[in-house]
Amino acid sequence: MSKKSTSLILCGCTLFACFSPSEALVAAAADAQPAITVVGLGEVSAKPDMARVTIGVVTQAASASDSLRQNSAAVEKVFATLKEFRIADEDIQTSNFSIGPEYHYGRSGEPPRLTGYRVTNEVRVAVRRIADLGKLLDEVVAAGSNQVNQVGFDIDEAASLRDAARRLAIADARRKANLYAQEAGVQIGQVLSVEELSGPVAMPQIAYAMAEEARAVPIAPGRQLITQELRVRFAIEGEQ
């Protein structure tokens, strides 16, 4: 490597320091090909087409058997309601089931007193007709559910949207690399490496407050933002 080209690359390092280490790096090593590394960001938004919600029944009774009997009866009604909304069996999954004693703790020094038993049965449900969600929540509460939480929205077929975000991330990385290369007086060449840093689908959640009686539940799914970050390393091929 000539002294002149080495000087240009080191100049690029100084230029990069004025930006951010996470944005770009211009480096030259005697035993490695000079390169520019940047982080590209791609974002795609879309309207959710499905929802996921945890529905549960919690019962308390003097004996474990009575609490379990009451709980099972209520859960069966909840399952029947889900069937009325044509929720498939594979979209209903038990997420939590427990039976445990309940104690009353009196004053300091007094032993705890057994007051009964609590049974909790929760299922995670995928609602693929998102327009049904508000009415479904009404109906499961009427059927006996007294626990509804973790309502989140998702996109059923998000793979193509993630790929679109990846393409945008590559384009963003190339734009940044060209900018830094131009300012450093060099030219970028082929891509040496690509690393995915992140790519989750953000899932905004809402809380559903239980009411004394079932009523219309307003649901606002909004839009989902799919993001993808890529670390891309471009070769430096020469001076401009």
mmCIF file of C-alpha atoms in Angstrom:
data_model
loop_
_atom_site.group_PDB
_atom_site.id
_atom_site.type_symbol
_atom_site.label_atom_id
_atom_site.label_comp_id
_atom_site.label_asym_id
_atom_site.label_seq_id
_atom_site.Cartn_x
_atom_site.Cartn_y
_atom_site.Cartn_z
ATOM 1 C CA MET A 1 0.000 0.000 0.000
ATOM 2 C CA SER A 2 1.406 3.468 -0.952
ATOM 3 C CA LYS A 3 2.023 6.156 1.614
ATOM 4 C CA LYS A 4 -0.550 8.339 -0.084
ATOM 5 C CA SER A 5 -3.338 5.740 0.112
ATOM 6 C CA THR A 6 -2.451 5.008 3.743
ATOM 7 C CA SER A 7 -2.802 8.698 4.477
ATOM 8 C CA LEU A 8 -6.274 8.744 2.908
ATOM 9 C CA ILE A 9 -7.456 5.832 4.997
ATOM 10 C CA LEU A 10 -6.195 7.381 8.204
ATOM 11 C CA CYS A 11 -7.966 10.566 7.206
ATOM 12 C CA GLY A 12 -11.111 8.482 6.969
ATOM 13 C CA CYS A 13 -10.582 7.338 10.575
ATOM 14 C CA THR A 14 -10.399 10.954 11.697
ATOM 15 C CA LEU A 15 -13.552 11.788 9.740
ATOM 16 C CA PHE A 16 -15.414 8.859 11.280
ATOM 17 C CA ALA A 17 -14.587 10.013 14.818
ATOM 18 C CA CYS A 18 -16.692 13.091 14.158
ATOM 19 C CA PHE A 19 -19.738 10.832 13.688
ATOM 20 C CA SER A 20 -20.349 7.722 15.833
ATOM 21 C CA PRO A 21 -18.496 4.415 16.351
ATOM 22 C CA SER A 22 -21.786 2.579 15.774
ATOM 23 C CA GLU A 23 -22.335 4.336 12.434
ATOM 24 C CA ALA A 24 -19.076 3.855 10.553
ATOM 25 C CA LEU A 25 -15.487 2.745 10.850
ATOM 26 C CA VAL A 26 -12.698 3.289 8.317
ATOM 27 C CA ALA A 27 -9.763 1.008 9.065
ATOM 28 C CA ALA A 28 -6.539 -0.091 7.446
ATOM 29 C CA ALA A 29 -4.341 -2.899 8.702
ATOM 30 C CA ALA A 30 -1.191 -4.271 7.146
ATOM 31 C CA ASP A 31 -2.536 -7.816 7.059
ATOM 32 C CA ALA A 32 -6.218 -7.067 6.194
ATOM 33 C CA GLN A 33 -8.100 -5.438 3.346
ATOM 34 C CA PRO A 34 -9.079 -1.827 4.117
ATOM 35 C CA ALA A 35 -12.804 -1.579 4.688
ATOM 36 C CA ILE A 36 -15.658 0.643 5.771
ATOM 37 C CA THR A 37 -18.173 -0.854 8.218
ATOM 38 C CA VAL A 38 -21.571 0.753 8.705
ATOM 39 C CA VAL A 39 -24.902 -0.102 10.317
ATOM 40 C CA GLY A 40 -27.942 0.105 8.064
ATOM 41 C CA LEU A 41 -31.520 0.376 9.291
ATOM 42 C CA GLY A 42 -34.631 -0.779 7.449
ATOM 43 C CA GLU A 43 -38.189 -0.162 8.661
ATOM 44 C CA VAL A 44 -41.514 -1.354 7.257
ATOM 45 C CA SER A 45 -44.908 -0.703 8.834
ATOM 46 C CA ALA A 46 -48.068 -2.741 8.336
ATOM 47 C CA LYS A 47 -51.478 -3.137 9.894
ATOM 48 C CA PRO A 48 -51.734 -6.180 12.222
ATOM 49 C CA ASP A 49 -54.063 -8.934 11.066
ATOM 50 C CA MET A 50 -54.189 -11.088 14.208
ATOM 51 C CA ALA A 51 -54.122 -10.791 17.988
ATOM 52 C CA ARG A 52 -52.844 -12.908 20.854
ATOM 53 C CA VAL A 53 -54.480 -12.764 24.274
ATOM 54 C CA THR A 54 -54.199 -14.627 27.572
ATOM 55 C CA ILE A 55 -57.575 -15.617 29.031
ATOM 56 C CA GLY A 56 -57.825 -17.096 32.494
ATOM 57 C CA VAL A 57 -60.150 -18.287 35.213
ATOM 58 C CA VAL A 58 -59.230 -17.930 38.906
ATOM 59 C CA THR A 59 -61.410 -19.560 41.566
ATOM 60 C CA GLN A 60 -61.231 -19.835 45.347
ATOM 61 C CA ALA A 61 -63.042 -22.278 47.631
ATOM 62 C CA ALA A 62 -62.704 -23.869 51.038
ATOM 63 C CA SER A 63 -61.367 -27.114 49.576
ATOM 64 C CA ALA A 64 -59.053 -27.777 46.625
ATOM 65 C CA SER A 65 -61.590 -30.097 45.021
ATOM 66 C CA ASP A 66 -64.379 -27.503 45.172
ATOM 67 C CA SER A 67 -62.128 -24.806 43.747
ATOM 68 C CA LEU A 68 -60.996 -27.127 40.951
ATOM 69 C CA ARG A 69 -64.580 -28.130 40.159
ATOM 70 C CA GLN A 70 -65.696 -24.514 39.901
ATOM 71 C CA ASN A 71 -62.684 -23.593 37.823
ATOM 72 C CA SER A 72 -63.112 -26.493 35.392
ATOM 73 C CA ALA A 73 -66.781 -25.659 34.857
ATOM 74 C CA ALA A 74 -65.947 -22.035 34.035
ATOM 75 C CA VAL A 75 -63.058 -22.979 31.732
ATOM 76 C CA GLU A 76 -65.308 -25.370 29.794
ATOM 77 C CA LYS A 77 -67.719 -22.496 29.159
ATOM 78 C CA VAL A 78 -64.835 -20.291 28.043
ATOM 79 C CA PHE A 79 -63.653 -22.996 25.622
ATOM 80 C CA ALA A 80 -67.194 -23.340 24.247
ATOM 81 C CA THR A 81 -67.262 -19.593 23.635
ATOM 82 C CA LEU A 82 -63.939 -19.737 21.801
ATOM 83 C CA LYS A 83 -65.359 -22.476 19.588
ATOM 84 C CA GLU A 84 -68.319 -20.238 18.767
ATOM 85 C CA PHE A 85 -65.804 -17.752 17.403
ATOM 86 C CA ARG A 86 -64.240 -20.561 15.339
ATOM 87 C CA ILE A 87 -60.925 -20.457 17.170
ATOM 88 C CA ALA A 88 -58.970 -23.556 16.052
ATOM 89 C CA ASP A 89 -57.656 -26.052 18.604
ATOM 90 C CA GLU A 90 -54.060 -25.315 17.616
ATOM 91 C CA ASP A 91 -54.646 -21.640 18.448
ATOM 92 C CA ILE A 92 -55.565 -22.416 22.075
ATOM 93 C CA GLN A 93 -52.723 -23.376 24.393
ATOM 94 C CA THR A 94 -52.630 -23.698 28.180
ATOM 95 C CA SER A 95 -50.007 -21.275 29.484
ATOM 96 C CA ASN A 96 -50.490 -21.642 33.235
ATOM 97 C CA PHE A 97 -52.294 -24.031 35.573
ATOM 98 C CA SER A 98 -51.856 -24.071 39.330
ATOM 99 C CA ILE A 99 -53.541 -25.143 42.574
ATOM 100 C CA GLY A 100 -52.354 -23.658 45.833
ATOM 101 C CA PRO A 101 -53.428 -22.898 49.402
ATOM 102 C CA GLU A 102 -54.515 -19.465 50.568
ATOM 103 C CA TYR A 103 -53.533 -18.231 54.008
ATOM 104 C CA HIS A 104 -54.593 -15.396 56.257
ATOM 105 C CA TYR A 105 -51.696 -13.773 58.066
ATOM 106 C CA GLY A 106 -52.708 -12.168 61.354
ATOM 107 C CA ARG A 107 -50.705 -10.212 63.825
ATOM 108 C CA SER A 108 -47.021 -10.753 64.372
ATOM 109 C CA GLY A 109 -46.365 -14.045 66.109
ATOM 110 C CA GLU A 110 -49.665 -15.622 65.106
ATOM 111 C CA PRO A 111 -49.425 -18.664 62.856
ATOM 112 C CA PRO A 112 -50.961 -18.305 59.365
ATOM 113 C CA ARG A 113 -54.488 -19.648 59.024
ATOM 114 C CA LEU A 114 -55.540 -21.697 55.993
ATOM 115 C CA THR A 115 -58.548 -20.011 54.370
ATOM 116 C CA GLY A 116 -58.999 -22.069 51.213
ATOM 117 C CA TYR A 117 -57.493 -22.982 47.883
ATOM 118 C CA ARG A 118 -56.939 -21.030 44.690
ATOM 119 C CA VAL A 119 -57.003 -22.610 41.240
ATOM 120 C CA THR A 120 -55.698 -20.707 38.208
ATOM 121 C CA ASN A 121 -56.108 -21.858 34.613
ATOM 122 C CA GLU A 122 -54.834 -19.613 31.805
ATOM 123 C CA VAL A 123 -54.787 -20.179 28.055
ATOM 124 C CA ARG A 124 -53.025 -18.253 25.315
ATOM 125 C CA VAL A 125 -55.336 -17.685 22.346
ATOM 126 C CA ALA A 126 -54.515 -16.589 18.798
ATOM 127 C CA VAL A 127 -57.388 -14.609 17.270
ATOM 128 C CA ARG A 128 -56.894 -14.627 13.513
ATOM 129 C CA ARG A 129 -59.964 -12.520 12.728
ATOM 130 C CA ILE A 130 -58.890 -9.375 14.501
ATOM 131 C CA ALA A 131 -62.282 -7.750 13.989
ATOM 132 C CA ASP A 132 -63.744 -10.377 16.361
ATOM 133 C CA LEU A 133 -61.433 -9.515 19.257
ATOM 134 C CA GLY A 134 -63.575 -6.949 21.050
ATOM 135 C CA LYS A 135 -66.703 -9.104 20.942
ATOM 136 C CA LEU A 136 -64.735 -12.221 21.889
ATOM 137 C CA LEU A 137 -63.417 -10.533 25.032
ATOM 138 C CA ASP A 138 -66.964 -9.577 25.976
ATOM 139 C CA GLU A 139 -68.189 -13.127 25.538
ATOM 140 C CA VAL A 140 -65.415 -14.910 27.425
ATOM 141 C CA VAL A 141 -65.938 -12.605 30.400
ATOM 142 C CA ALA A 142 -69.645 -13.376 30.315
ATOM 143 C CA ALA A 143 -68.792 -17.087 30.123
ATOM 144 C CA GLY A 144 -66.754 -16.976 33.333
ATOM 145 C CA SER A 145 -63.264 -15.657 32.600
ATOM 146 C CA ASN A 146 -62.125 -13.208 35.267
ATOM 147 C CA GLN A 147 -58.607 -12.677 33.954
ATOM 148 C CA VAL A 148 -57.800 -11.179 30.540
ATOM 149 C CA ASN A 149 -54.335 -9.780 29.909
ATOM 150 C CA GLN A 150 -51.323 -9.651 27.603
ATOM 151 C CA VAL A 151 -53.328 -8.546 24.589
ATOM 152 C CA GLY A 152 -50.870 -8.108 21.741
ATOM 153 C CA PHE A 153 -51.077 -7.691 17.985
ATOM 154 C CA ASP A 154 -49.116 -9.477 15.296
ATOM 155 C CA ILE A 155 -48.841 -10.023 11.562
ATOM 156 C CA ASP A 156 -49.601 -13.570 10.494
ATOM 157 C CA GLU A 157 -47.378 -13.636 7.403
ATOM 158 C CA ALA A 158 -44.555 -11.257 8.277
ATOM 159 C CA ALA A 159 -41.682 -12.991 6.446
ATOM 160 C CA SER A 160 -42.038 -10.919 3.258
ATOM 161 C CA LEU A 161 -42.175 -7.715 5.305
ATOM 162 C CA ARG A 162 -39.010 -8.689 7.169
ATOM 163 C CA ASP A 163 -37.294 -9.295 3.821
ATOM 164 C CA ALA A 164 -38.402 -5.847 2.663
ATOM 165 C CA ALA A 165 -36.875 -4.355 5.831
ATOM 166 C CA ARG A 166 -33.627 -6.229 5.121
ATOM 167 C CA ARG A 167 -33.463 -4.767 1.594
ATOM 168 C CA LEU A 168 -33.987 -1.284 2.985
ATOM 169 C CA ALA A 169 -31.268 -1.894 5.585
ATOM 170 C CA ILE A 170 -28.779 -2.914 2.874
ATOM 171 C CA ALA A 171 -29.654 0.188 0.856
ATOM 172 C CA ASP A 172 -29.213 2.379 3.940
ATOM 173 C CA ALA A 173 -25.848 0.795 4.695
ATOM 174 C CA ARG A 174 -24.647 1.358 1.125
ATOM 175 C CA ARG A 175 -25.784 4.991 1.261
ATOM 176 C CA LYS A 176 -23.828 5.607 4.455
ATOM 177 C CA ALA A 177 -20.746 3.801 3.161
ATOM 178 C CA ASN A 178 -20.760 5.895 -0.031
ATOM 179 C CA LEU A 179 -21.055 9.062 2.051
ATOM 180 C CA TYR A 180 -18.092 8.230 4.252
ATOM 181 C CA ALA A 181 -16.038 6.996 1.313
ATOM 182 C CA GLN A 182 -16.674 10.211 -0.614
ATOM 183 C CA GLU A 183 -15.602 12.342 2.334
ATOM 184 C CA ALA A 184 -12.514 10.188 2.840
ATOM 185 C CA GLY A 185 -11.589 10.373 -0.827
ATOM 186 C CA VAL A 186 -11.812 6.640 -1.475
ATOM 187 C CA GLN A 187 -14.125 4.239 -3.300
ATOM 188 C CA ILE A 188 -16.054 1.318 -1.859
ATOM 189 C CA GLY A 189 -16.100 -2.064 -3.532
ATOM 190 C CA GLN A 190 -17.756 -5.391 -2.844
ATOM 191 C CA VAL A 191 -19.523 -6.369 0.349
ATOM 192 C CA LEU A 192 -17.172 -8.351 2.593
ATOM 193 C CA SER A 193 -19.662 -9.319 5.312
ATOM 194 C CA VAL A 194 -23.250 -8.818 6.459
ATOM 195 C CA GLU A 195 -24.399 -9.345 10.053
ATOM 196 C CA GLU A 196 -27.947 -9.086 11.346
ATOM 197 C CA LEU A 197 -28.008 -7.104 14.566
ATOM 198 C CA SER A 198 -31.730 -7.131 15.259
ATOM 199 C CA GLY A 199 -35.014 -7.743 13.532
ATOM 200 C CA PRO A 200 -37.879 -8.034 16.002
ATOM 201 C CA VAL A 201 -41.470 -7.129 15.286
ATOM 202 C CA ALA A 202 -42.586 -4.626 17.900
ATOM 203 C CA MET A 203 -45.792 -5.813 19.578
ATOM 204 C CA PRO A 204 -47.602 -2.988 21.330
ATOM 205 C CA GLN A 205 -49.792 -4.291 24.146
ATOM 206 C CA ILE A 206 -52.937 -3.017 25.786
ATOM 207 C CA ALA A 207 -54.409 -3.790 29.169
ATOM 208 C CA TYR A 208 -58.022 -4.873 29.481
ATOM 209 C CA ALA A 209 -59.627 -3.769 32.740
ATOM 210 C CA MET A 210 -62.263 -6.171 34.062
ATOM 211 C CA ALA A 211 -65.742 -4.743 34.496
ATOM 212 C CA GLU A 212 -68.716 -5.774 36.622
ATOM 213 C CA GLU A 213 -70.546 -6.873 33.498
ATOM 214 C CA ALA A 214 -69.561 -7.545 29.923
ATOM 215 C CA ARG A 215 -69.637 -4.578 27.596
ATOM 216 C CA ALA A 216 -68.203 -3.528 24.257
ATOM 217 C CA VAL A 217 -64.416 -3.519 24.356
ATOM 218 C CA PRO A 218 -62.792 -0.896 22.096
ATOM 219 C CA ILE A 219 -59.729 -2.350 20.374
ATOM 220 C CA ALA A 220 -57.136 -0.261 18.528
ATOM 221 C CA PRO A 221 -54.511 -2.468 16.831
ATOM 222 C CA GLY A 222 -52.735 0.475 15.175
ATOM 223 C CA ARG A 223 -49.776 -0.449 12.959
ATOM 224 C CA GLN A 224 -46.784 -2.707 13.502
ATOM 225 C CA LEU A 225 -43.281 -1.487 12.840
ATOM 226 C CA ILE A 226 -40.891 -4.140 11.549
ATOM 227 C CA THR A 227 -37.260 -3.128 11.908
ATOM 228 C CA GLN A 228 -34.012 -4.692 10.744
ATOM 229 C CA GLU A 229 -30.476 -3.577 11.523
ATOM 230 C CA LEU A 230 -27.505 -4.893 9.547
ATOM 231 C CA ARG A 231 -23.798 -4.382 10.053
ATOM 232 C CA VAL A 232 -22.263 -4.332 6.562
ATOM 233 C CA ARG A 233 -18.553 -4.259 5.745
ATOM 234 C CA PHE A 234 -17.534 -2.827 2.374
ATOM 235 C CA ALA A 235 -14.097 -3.183 0.838
ATOM 236 C CA ILE A 236 -12.109 -0.035 0.020
ATOM 237 C CA GLU A 237 -10.840 -0.439 -3.530
ATOM 238 C CA GLY A 238 -8.916 2.747 -4.149
ATOM 239 C CA GLU A 239 -8.878 6.496 -4.285
ATOM 240 C CA GLN A 240 -11.458 8.633 -6.008
#
